[in-house]
Coordinates of C-alpha atoms and ligand atoms in Angstrom, one line a residue:
X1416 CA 0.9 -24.8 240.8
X1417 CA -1.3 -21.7 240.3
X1418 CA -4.8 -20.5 240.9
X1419 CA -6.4 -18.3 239.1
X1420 CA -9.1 -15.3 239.8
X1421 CA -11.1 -13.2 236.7
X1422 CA -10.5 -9.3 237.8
X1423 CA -11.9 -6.1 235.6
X1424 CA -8.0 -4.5 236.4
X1425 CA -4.8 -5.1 237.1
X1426 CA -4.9 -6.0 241.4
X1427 CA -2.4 -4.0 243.3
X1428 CA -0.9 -6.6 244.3
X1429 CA 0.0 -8.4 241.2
X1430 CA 4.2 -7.7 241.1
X1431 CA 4.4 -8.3 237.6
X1432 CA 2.2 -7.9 234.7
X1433 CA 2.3 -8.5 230.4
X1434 CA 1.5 -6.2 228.3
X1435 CA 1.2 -8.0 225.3
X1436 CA 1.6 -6.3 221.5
X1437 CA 1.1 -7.4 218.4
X1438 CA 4.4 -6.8 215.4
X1439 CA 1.9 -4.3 214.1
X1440 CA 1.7 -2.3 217.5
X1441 CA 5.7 -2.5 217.7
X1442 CA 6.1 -1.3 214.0
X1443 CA 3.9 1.7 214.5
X1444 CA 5.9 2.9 217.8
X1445 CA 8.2 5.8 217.5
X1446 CA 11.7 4.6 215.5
X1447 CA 13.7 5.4 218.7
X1448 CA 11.6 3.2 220.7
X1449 CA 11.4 0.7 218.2
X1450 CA 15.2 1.0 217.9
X1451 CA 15.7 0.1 221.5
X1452 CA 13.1 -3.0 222.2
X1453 CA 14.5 -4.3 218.9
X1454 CA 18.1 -3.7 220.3
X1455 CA 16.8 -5.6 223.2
X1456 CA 15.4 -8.9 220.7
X1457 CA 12.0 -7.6 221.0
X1458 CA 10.0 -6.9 218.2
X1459 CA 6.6 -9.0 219.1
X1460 CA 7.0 -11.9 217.8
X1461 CA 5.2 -15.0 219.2
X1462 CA 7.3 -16.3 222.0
X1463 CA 9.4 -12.7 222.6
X1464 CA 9.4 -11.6 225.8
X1465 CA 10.7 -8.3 227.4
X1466 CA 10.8 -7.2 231.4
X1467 CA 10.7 -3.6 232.0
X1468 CA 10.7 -2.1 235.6
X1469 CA 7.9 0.8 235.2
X1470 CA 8.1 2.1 238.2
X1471 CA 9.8 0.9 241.0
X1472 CA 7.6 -1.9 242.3
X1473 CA 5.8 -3.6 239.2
X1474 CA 7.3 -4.7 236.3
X1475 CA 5.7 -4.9 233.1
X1476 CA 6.6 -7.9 230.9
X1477 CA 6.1 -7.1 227.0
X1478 CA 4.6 -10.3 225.4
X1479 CA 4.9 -10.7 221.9
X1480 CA 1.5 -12.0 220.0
X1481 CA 2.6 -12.0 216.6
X1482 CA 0.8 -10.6 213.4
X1483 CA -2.8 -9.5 214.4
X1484 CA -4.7 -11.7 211.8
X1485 CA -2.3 -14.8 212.7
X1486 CA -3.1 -14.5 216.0
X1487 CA -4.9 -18.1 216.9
X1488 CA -5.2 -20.4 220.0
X1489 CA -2.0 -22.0 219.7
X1490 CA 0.3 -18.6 219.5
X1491 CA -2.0 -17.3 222.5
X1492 CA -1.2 -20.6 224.5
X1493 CA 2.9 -19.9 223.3
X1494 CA 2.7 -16.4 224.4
X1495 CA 1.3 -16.9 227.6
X1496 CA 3.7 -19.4 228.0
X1497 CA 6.8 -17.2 227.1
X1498 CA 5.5 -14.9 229.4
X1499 CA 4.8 -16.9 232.8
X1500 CA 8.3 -18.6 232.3
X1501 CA 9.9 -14.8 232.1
X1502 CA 8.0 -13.6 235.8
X1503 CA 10.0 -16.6 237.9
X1504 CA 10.7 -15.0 241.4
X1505 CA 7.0 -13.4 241.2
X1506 CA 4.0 -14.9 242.7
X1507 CA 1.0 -12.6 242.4
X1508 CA 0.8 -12.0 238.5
X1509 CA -1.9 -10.6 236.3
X1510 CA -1.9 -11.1 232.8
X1511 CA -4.3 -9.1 230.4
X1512 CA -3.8 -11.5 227.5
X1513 CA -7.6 -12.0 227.3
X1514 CA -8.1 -8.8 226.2
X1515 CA -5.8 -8.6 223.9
X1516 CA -7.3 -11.8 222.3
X1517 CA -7.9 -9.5 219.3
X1518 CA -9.7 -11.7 216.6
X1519 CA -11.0 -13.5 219.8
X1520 CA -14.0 -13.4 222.4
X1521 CA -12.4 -13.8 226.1
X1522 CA -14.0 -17.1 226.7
X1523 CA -13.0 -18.7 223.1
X1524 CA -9.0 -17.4 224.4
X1525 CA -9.4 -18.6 227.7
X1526 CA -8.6 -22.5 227.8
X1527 CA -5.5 -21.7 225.7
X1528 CA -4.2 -18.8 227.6
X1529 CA -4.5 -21.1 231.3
X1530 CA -2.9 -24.3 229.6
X1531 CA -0.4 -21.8 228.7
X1532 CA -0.1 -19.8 232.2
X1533 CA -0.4 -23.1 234.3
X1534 CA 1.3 -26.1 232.5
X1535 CA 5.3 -24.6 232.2
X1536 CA 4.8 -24.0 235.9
X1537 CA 4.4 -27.4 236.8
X1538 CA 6.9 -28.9 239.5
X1539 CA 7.2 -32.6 240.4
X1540 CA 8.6 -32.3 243.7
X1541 CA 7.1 -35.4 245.8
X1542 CA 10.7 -36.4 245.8
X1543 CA 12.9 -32.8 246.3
X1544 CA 13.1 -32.5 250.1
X1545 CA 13.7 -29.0 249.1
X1546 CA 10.1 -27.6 247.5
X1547 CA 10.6 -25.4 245.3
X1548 CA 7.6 -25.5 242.9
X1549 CA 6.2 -21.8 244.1
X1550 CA 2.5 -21.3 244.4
X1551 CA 1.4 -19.1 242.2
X1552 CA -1.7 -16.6 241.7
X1553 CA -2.8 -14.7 238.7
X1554 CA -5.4 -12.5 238.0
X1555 CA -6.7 -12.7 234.1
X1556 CA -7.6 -9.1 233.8
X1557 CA -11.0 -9.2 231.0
X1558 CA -14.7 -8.6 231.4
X1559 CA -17.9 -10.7 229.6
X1560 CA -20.2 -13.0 230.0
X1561 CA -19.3 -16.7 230.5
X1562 CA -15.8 -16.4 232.0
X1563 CA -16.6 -18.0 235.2
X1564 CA -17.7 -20.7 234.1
X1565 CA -14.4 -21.2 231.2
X1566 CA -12.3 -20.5 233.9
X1567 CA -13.7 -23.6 236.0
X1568 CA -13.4 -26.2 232.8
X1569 CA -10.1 -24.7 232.1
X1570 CA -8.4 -24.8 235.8
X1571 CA -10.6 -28.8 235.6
X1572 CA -8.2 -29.7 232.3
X1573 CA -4.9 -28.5 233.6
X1574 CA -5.4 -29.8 237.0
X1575 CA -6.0 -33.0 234.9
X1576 CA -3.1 -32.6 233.0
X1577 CA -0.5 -32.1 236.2
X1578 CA -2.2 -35.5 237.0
X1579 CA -0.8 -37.2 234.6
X1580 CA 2.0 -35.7 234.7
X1581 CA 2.4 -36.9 238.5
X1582 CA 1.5 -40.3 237.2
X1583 CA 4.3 -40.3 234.6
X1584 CA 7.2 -39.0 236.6
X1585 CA 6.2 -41.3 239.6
X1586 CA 8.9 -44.0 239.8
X1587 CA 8.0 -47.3 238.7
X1588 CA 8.7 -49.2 242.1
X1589 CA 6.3 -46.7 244.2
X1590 CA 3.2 -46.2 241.5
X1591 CA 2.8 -50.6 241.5
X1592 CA -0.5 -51.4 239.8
X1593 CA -2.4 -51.7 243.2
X1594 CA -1.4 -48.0 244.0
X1595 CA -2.2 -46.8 240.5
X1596 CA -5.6 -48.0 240.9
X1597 CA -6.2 -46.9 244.7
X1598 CA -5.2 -43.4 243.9
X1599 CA -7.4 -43.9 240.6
X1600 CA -10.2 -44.2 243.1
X1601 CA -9.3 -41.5 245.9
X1602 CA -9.1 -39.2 242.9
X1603 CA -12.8 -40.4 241.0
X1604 CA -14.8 -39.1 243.7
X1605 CA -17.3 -37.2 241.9
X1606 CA -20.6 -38.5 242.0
X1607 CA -21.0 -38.9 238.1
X1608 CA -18.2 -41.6 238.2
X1609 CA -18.0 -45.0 239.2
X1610 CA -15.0 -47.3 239.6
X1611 CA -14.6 -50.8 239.8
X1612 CA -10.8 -52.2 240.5
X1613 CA -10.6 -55.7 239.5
X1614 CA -8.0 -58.2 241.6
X1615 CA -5.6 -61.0 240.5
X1616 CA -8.5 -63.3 241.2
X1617 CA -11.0 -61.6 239.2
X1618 CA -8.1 -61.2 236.8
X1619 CA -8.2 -65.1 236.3
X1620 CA -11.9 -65.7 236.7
X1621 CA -12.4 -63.1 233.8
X1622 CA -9.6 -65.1 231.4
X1623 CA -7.5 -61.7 230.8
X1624 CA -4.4 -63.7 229.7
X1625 CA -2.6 -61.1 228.6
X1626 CA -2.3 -59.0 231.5
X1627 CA -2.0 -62.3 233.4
X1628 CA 1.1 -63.3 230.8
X1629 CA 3.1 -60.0 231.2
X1630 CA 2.7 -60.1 235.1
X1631 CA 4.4 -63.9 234.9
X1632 CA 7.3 -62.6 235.9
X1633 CA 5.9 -59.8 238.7
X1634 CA 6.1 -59.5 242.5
X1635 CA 3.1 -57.1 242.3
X1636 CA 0.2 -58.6 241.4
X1637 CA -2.4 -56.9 238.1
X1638 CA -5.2 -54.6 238.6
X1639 CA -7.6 -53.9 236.0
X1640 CA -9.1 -50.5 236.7
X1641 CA -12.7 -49.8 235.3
X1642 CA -14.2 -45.8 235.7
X1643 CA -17.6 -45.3 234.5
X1644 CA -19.0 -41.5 233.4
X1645 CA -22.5 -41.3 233.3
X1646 CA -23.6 -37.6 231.8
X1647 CA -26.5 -35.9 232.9
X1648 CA -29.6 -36.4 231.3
X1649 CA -29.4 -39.1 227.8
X1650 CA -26.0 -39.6 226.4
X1651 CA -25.3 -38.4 222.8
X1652 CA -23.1 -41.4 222.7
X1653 CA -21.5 -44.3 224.0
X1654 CA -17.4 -44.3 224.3
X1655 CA -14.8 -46.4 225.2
X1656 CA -11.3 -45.4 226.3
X1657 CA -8.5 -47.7 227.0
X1658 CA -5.5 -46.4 228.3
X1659 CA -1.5 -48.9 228.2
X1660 CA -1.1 -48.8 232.3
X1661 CA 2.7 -50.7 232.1
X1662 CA 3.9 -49.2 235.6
X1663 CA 7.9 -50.2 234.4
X1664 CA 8.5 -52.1 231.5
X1665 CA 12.0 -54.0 231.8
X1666 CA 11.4 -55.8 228.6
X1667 CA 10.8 -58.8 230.3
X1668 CA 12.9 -61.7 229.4
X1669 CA 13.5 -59.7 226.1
X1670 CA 15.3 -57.6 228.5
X1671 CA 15.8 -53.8 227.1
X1672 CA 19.1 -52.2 227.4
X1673 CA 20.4 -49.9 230.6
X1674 CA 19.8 -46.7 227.9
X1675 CA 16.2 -48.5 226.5
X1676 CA 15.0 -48.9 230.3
X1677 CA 15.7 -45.7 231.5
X1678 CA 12.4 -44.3 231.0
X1679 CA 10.4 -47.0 231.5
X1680 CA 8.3 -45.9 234.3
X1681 CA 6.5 -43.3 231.6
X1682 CA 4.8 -47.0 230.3
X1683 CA 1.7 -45.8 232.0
X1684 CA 1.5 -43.0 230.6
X1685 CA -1.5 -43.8 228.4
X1686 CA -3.5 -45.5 231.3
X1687 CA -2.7 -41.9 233.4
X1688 CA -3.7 -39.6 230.1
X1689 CA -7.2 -42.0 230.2
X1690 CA -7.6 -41.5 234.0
X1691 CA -6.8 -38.1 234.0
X1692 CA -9.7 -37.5 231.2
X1693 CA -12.0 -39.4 233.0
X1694 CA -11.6 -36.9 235.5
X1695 CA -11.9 -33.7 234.0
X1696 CA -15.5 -35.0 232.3
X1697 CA -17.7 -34.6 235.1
X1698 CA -16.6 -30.5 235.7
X1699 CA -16.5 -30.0 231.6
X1700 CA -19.7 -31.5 231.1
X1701 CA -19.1 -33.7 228.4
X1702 CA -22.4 -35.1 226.9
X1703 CA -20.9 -38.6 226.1
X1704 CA -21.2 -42.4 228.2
X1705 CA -17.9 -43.1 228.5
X1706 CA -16.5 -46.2 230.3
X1707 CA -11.8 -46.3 230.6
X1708 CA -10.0 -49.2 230.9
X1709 CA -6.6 -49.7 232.4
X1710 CA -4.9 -53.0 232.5
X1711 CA -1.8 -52.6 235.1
X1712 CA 1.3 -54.3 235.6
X1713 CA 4.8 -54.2 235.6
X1714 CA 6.6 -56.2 232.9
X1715 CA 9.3 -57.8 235.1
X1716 CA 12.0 -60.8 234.7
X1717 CA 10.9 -63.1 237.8
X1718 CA 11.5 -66.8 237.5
X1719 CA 8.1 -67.3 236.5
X1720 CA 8.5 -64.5 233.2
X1721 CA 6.8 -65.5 230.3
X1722 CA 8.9 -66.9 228.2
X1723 CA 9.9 -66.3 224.0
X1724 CA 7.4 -69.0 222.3
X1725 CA 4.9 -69.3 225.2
X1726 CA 1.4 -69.2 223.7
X1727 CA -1.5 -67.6 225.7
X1728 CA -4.9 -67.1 225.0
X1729 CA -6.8 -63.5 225.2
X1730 CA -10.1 -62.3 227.0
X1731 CA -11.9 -63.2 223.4
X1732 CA -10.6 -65.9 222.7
X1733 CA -7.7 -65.8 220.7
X1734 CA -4.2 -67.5 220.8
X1735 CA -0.9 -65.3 220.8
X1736 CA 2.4 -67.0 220.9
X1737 CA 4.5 -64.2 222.7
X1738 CA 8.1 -64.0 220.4
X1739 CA 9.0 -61.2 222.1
X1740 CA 8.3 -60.1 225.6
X1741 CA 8.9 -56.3 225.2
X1742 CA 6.3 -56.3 223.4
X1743 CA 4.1 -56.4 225.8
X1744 CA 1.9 -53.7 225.8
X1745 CA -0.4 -55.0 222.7
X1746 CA -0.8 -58.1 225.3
X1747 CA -2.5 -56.1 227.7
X1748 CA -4.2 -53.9 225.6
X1749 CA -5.9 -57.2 223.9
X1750 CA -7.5 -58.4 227.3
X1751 CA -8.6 -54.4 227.6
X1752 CA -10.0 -53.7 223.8
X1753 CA -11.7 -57.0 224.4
X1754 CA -13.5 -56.2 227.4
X1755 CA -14.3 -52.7 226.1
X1756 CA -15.9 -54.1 222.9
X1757 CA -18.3 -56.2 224.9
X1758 CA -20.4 -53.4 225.8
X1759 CA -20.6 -52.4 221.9
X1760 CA -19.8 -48.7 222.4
X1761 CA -20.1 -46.5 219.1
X1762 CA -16.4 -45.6 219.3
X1763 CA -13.3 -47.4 221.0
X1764 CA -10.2 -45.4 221.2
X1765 CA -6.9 -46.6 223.0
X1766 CA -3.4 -44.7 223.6
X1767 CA -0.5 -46.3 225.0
X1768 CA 3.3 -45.8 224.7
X1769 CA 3.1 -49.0 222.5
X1770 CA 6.2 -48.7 220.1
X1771 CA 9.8 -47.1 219.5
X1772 CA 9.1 -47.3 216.5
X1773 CA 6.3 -44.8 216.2
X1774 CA 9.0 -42.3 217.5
X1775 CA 11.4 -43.4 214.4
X1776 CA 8.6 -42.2 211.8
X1777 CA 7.8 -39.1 213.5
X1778 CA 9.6 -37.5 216.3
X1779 CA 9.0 -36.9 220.1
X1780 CA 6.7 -33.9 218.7
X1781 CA 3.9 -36.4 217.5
X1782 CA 2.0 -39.1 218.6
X1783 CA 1.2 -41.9 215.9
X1784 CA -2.7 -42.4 214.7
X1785 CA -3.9 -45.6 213.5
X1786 CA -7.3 -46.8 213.3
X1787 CA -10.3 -48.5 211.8
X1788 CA -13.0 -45.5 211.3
X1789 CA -11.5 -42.5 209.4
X1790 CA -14.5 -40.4 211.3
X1791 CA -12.9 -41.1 214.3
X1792 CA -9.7 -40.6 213.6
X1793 CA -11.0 -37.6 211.6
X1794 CA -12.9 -36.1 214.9
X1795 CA -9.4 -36.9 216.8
X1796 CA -7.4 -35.0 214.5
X1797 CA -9.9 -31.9 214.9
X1798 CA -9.5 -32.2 218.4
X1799 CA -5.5 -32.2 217.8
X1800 CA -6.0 -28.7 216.1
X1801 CA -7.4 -27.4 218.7
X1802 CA -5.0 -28.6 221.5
X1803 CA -1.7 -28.9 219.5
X1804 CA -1.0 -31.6 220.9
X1805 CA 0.0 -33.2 217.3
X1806 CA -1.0 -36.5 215.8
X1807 CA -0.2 -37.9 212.4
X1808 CA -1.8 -40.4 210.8
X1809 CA -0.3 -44.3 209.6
X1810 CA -2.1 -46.6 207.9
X1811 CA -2.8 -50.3 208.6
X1812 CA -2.0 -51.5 205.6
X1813 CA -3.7 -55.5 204.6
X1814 CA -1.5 -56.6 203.0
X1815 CA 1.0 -56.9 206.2
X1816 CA -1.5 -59.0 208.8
X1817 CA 0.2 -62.1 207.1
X1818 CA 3.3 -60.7 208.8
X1819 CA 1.2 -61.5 212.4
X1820 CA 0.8 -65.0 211.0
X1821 CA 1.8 -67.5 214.0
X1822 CA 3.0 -71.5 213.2
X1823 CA 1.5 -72.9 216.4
X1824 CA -1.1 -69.8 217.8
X1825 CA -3.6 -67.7 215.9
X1826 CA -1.6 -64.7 215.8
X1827 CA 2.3 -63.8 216.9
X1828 CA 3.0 -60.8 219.1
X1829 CA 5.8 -59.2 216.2
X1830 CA 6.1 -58.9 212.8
X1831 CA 8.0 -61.3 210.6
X1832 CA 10.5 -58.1 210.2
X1833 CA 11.8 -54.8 211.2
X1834 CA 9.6 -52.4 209.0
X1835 CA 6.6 -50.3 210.0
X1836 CA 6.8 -51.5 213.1
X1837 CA 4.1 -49.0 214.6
X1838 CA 1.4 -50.5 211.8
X1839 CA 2.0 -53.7 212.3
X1840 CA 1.2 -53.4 216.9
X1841 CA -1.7 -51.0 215.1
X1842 CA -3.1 -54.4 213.1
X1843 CA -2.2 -56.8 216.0
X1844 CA -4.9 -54.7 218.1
X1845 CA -7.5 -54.5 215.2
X1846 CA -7.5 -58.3 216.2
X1847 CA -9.5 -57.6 219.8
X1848 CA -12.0 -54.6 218.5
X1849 CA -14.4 -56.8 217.0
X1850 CA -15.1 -54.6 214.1
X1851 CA -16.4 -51.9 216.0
X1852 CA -15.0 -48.3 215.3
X1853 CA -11.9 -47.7 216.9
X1854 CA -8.6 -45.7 216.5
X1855 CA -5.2 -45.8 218.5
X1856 CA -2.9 -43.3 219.4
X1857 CA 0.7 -44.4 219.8
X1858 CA 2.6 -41.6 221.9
X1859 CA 5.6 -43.3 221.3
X1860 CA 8.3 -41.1 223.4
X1861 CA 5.8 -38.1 222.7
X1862 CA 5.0 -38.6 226.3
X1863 CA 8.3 -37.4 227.7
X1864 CA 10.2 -34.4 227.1
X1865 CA 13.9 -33.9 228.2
X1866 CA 13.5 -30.1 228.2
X1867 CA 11.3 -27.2 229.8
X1868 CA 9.3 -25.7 226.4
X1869 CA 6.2 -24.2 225.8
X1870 CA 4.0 -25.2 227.9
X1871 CA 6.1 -28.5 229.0
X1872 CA 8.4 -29.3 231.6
X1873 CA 11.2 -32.0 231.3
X1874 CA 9.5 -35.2 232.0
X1875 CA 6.1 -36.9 231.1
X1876 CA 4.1 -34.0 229.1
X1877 CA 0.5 -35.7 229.9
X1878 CA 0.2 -35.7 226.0
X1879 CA -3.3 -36.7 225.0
X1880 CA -4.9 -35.5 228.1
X1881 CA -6.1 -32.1 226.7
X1882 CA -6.7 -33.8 223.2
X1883 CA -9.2 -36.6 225.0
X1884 CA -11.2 -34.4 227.1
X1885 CA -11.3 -32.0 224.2
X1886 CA -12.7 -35.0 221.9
X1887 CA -15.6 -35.4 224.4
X1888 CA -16.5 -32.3 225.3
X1889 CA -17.7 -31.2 222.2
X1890 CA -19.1 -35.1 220.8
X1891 CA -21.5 -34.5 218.3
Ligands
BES1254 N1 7.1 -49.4 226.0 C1 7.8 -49.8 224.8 C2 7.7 -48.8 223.7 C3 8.4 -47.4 224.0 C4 9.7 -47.3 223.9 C5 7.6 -46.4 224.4 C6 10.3 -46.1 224.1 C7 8.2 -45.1 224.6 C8 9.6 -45.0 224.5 C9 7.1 -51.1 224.3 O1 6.6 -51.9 225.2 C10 8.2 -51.8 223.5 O2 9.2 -52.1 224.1 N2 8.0 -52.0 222.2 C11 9.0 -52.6 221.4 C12 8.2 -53.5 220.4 C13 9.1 -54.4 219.6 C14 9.7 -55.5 220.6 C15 8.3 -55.1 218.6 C16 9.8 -51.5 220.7 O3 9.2 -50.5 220.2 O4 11.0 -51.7 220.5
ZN1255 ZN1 8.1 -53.3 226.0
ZN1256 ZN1 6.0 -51.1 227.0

C-alpha cells in the first residue's frame, strides 16, 4: 500500500508534493491569484484539491484545510485524503501536512493524517491477475520529538485496518472458518499474543450449540478462534471482545434473496475488525488484558440445516427455538458472549454485522450502539470522536423482552414483529452477558461501501478497527 519515512524537507525525489492552505491563507492572496485558483474550484476548503506543475518535474498539489480554528483531526484525515487520491500516477510523495497542523502538535496530527494518506490507497487485488494497487512512498516532511514512535502505532492501525479489509472482500467459499482461523494465527505472531483455535470436537465437548446449530447445514466444519493479549507489566483492566465471524450467510433455510445475498461474504466482518485489533495492541501498547472471540461458520442450506422451530440449547444454558434461520448471527454470538463472560472481565463488547435493520434507522454511515453500561458505551462513543468512524446510540428498551418470549424454549431467536428490529437482537444478546458490563456495536451495512470516499474504498471499510484499538489504547 504505502510506507512511510519522517524527513526534515521535501526529498528530491518525491514527484509530487501538497502544499496545504487554510481559506484564510487563500483570502489574503493577491485578488488576481485568488481570482484564478477560485476560477479553478479552489478556495481551501476541506477536501479541495488543486495540481499545479511548478517547475517542470514536481508538482505541487494545493490542499485545502479549511478555516484555521476548525481545523481538527477529522478535516486533517479528509484533507490528506483529497490529496493522496489527486497524486495517482506518482509514487514517491511528500506531504508537509504535519506542519501545517496549525492548532496541532505533529504527533497529536499524525495518526489522522496516515489513516488519511494510507487507507484511500488500498487495493484488494489477490484476485486481479493484473496488479495494479501501486506501492507507494511518502515522506511526512515535520520535525519534534516523539514522531518515530507515532509513526510506528500509526503505520500498526492502518496495516490493521487493510487486514480487515482483506478479510472482508475475501470471498466467502475461500476465507471457510478453518482458513479464517489459520491465517488468524500466522498473523498473531507476536510474542504478547496467544491463540487457541478450537475444532468441531472441541466445539461439541464445550456445548456451543449455537455455532453448532448454524453450521447444521455446512460442508465446512466451526472454528472458534480464541487470541489472548497479555500487556506488559499489571493490566489496568480486563476486556473482552467478541467479534460475528459468519464467513457467507445464505440465510439458511430462511434463504435470503439473490439481491440480500450478494454481500454476504462481508458477515465476518466483525470477527476480522476484532482480529485485526487484537493485532495492532501489542505495537500500540495498549495497557488492557484483553482476550477476542470469534465463532466461525458459514450459514448454509445442507440437508442437515437447522430447521424453523428447532430448539437448541446455548454454552450457558439456555434454550432458543430458532424461528428464523437468518438470524443467525445472535446464535453464535450467544455461545461466544457466554464463554467470554466466564472469565468475568470488567467490560464485554461485541460487533457483528447482526441486523438490516440497524441500516434502516441509520444509514451505511453509522454503526448501531446498544448496550448494558452507559460508561462503556460512553468511553466507545469518545473513541468514535476521535476516529469518525460514527456510532449512534439505541436503546434496549424492557418493555420489549416479552417480544423474545418462546412457547416451547426459553427465549425465540425474533421478535413477535417487524419493529426495532436492531433492539430487540441487542436484548436477545443481553441474555448471554450475565450481567456483566457489555455494549454491542451493530455495523449493519456500515461495513461496506459501494464507492471510493474519504478514506474508503468500495468494499468492506474495516469499520471499528480504528475505533477498537483506539478504545484500548488509551483505557483508563
Ligand atoms: N447478516 C445479516 C444482517 C445484515 C444484512 C448485515 C445486510 C449487513 C447487511 C443477518 O444475519 C440477518 O440476516 N439478519 C436478519 C435478521 C432478521 C431475520 C430478524 C435481518 O436483518 O434481516
Ligand atoms: Zn442472516
Ligand atoms: Zn448474518
Amino acid at each position: 500500500m504505502v510506507t512511510f519515512s519522517l524527513s526534515k524537507s521535501a526529498p528530491k525525489s518525491a514527484t509530487v508534493v501538497d502544499v496545504p492552505m487554510t481559506t484564510e491563507e487563500v483570502a489574503a492572496l493577491p485578488a488576481a491569484r485568488k481570482t484564478q485558483l477560485s476560477n479553478a474550484g479552489f478556495e481551501g476548503k476541506v477536501g479541495q484539491t488543486l495540481a499545479i506543475v511548478a517547475d517542470g518535474t514536481r508538482t505541487e498539489v494545493l490542499v485545502g484545510l479549511g478555516a484555521e480554528n476548525k481545523i481538527s483531526t477529522k478535516s486533517l484525515r479528509s484533507s490528506a485524503a483529497a490529496f493522496v487520491r489527486s497524486t495517482k500516477k506518482h509514487s514517491v510523495l511528500a506531504s508537509t501536512l504535519l506542519s501545517h497542523a496549525l492548532p496541532m502538535e505533529p504527533t497529536e496530527a499524525l495518526p489522522a493524517v496516515v489513516q488519511g494518506l494510507a487507507l484511500p490507497l488500498y487495493r484488494f487485488d489477490a484476485y486481479k491477475t493484473e496488479k495494479k494497487g501501486k506501492q507507494k512512498r511518502i515522506a511526512l516532511v515535520a520535525s519534534g520529538p516523539g514522531l518515530r514512535p507515532a509513526l510506528s502505532k500509526a503505520s500498526a492501525i492502518v496495516d490493521a485496518v487493510a487486514m480487515a479489509r482483506d478479510f472482508g472482500n475475501e470471498p466467502g467459499g475461500s476465507l471457510t472458518p478453518d482458513v479464517f482461523a489459520k491465517r488468524a494465527k500466522k498473523l498473531a505472531a507476536d510474542p504478547s499474543l496467544t491463540t487457541t483455535v478450537w475444532t468441531e470436537k472441541r466445539i461439541e465437548r464445550e456445548k456451543l450449540g449455537g455455532i453448532l446449530a448454524v453450521n447444521q447445514g455446512s460442508e465446512h466444519p466451526p472454528r472458534l478462534l480464541k487470541i489472548e493479549y497479555k500487556p506488559k507489566g499489571k493490566a489496568s483492566a480486563k476486556v473482552a471482545l467478541v467479534g460475528k465471524g459468519i464467513t457467507f450467510d445464505s440465510g439458511g433455510l430462511s434463504l435470503k434473496s439473490n439481491a440480500g445475498m450478494m454481500t454476504m461474504k462481508i458477515d465476518m466482518a466483525g470477527g476480522a475488525a476484532v482480529l485485526a485489533t487484537m493485532l495492532a495492541l501489542p505495537a500500540v501498547k495498549s495497557k488492557v488484558a484483553v482476550t477476542a472471540y470469534v465463532p466461525l461458520t458459514d450459514n448454509m442450506t445442507g440437508g442437515n440445516a437447522q430447521r424453523p422451530g428447532d430448539v437448541f440449547t446455548a454454552r450457558n444454558g439456555k434454550t432458543v427455538e430458532v424461528l428464523n434461520t437468518d438470524a443467525e448471527g445472535r446464535l453464535v454470538l450467544a455461545d461466544a458472549l457466554s464463554l467470554a463472560a466466564e472469565a468475568k472481565p470488567d467490560a464485554i463488547i461485541d460487533i457483528a454485522t447482526l441486523t438490516g435493520a440497524s441500516t434502516m434507522a441509520l444509514g451505511k454511515s453509522y454503526a448501531a450502539l446498544l448496550g448494558s453500561s452507559n460508561e462503556l458505551c460512553g468511553r466507545l462513543i469518545e473513541a468514535s470522536k476521535a476516529t469518525s468512524e460514527k456510532v449512534w446510540r439505541l436503546p434496549l428498551p424492557s418493555e420489549y423482552r416479552k417480544k423474545l418470549d418462546s412457547p416451547v424454549a426459553d427465549l425465540k431467536n425474533i421478535g413477535s414483529d417487524r419493529f426495532a428490529g436492531a433492539s430487540i437482537a441487542g436484548l436477545f444478546l443481553e441474555n448471554f452477558t450475565d450481567g456483566l458490563p457489555w455494549a454491542h456495536i451493530d455495523l449493519g451495512m456500515s461495513a461496506l461501501t459501494e464507492s471510493d470516499k474519504g478514506t474508503d474504498v468500495k468494499g468492506a471499510t474495516g469499520f471499528g478497527v480504528r475505533l477498537l484499538i483506539e478504545l484500548l489504547e488509551n483505557w483508563e
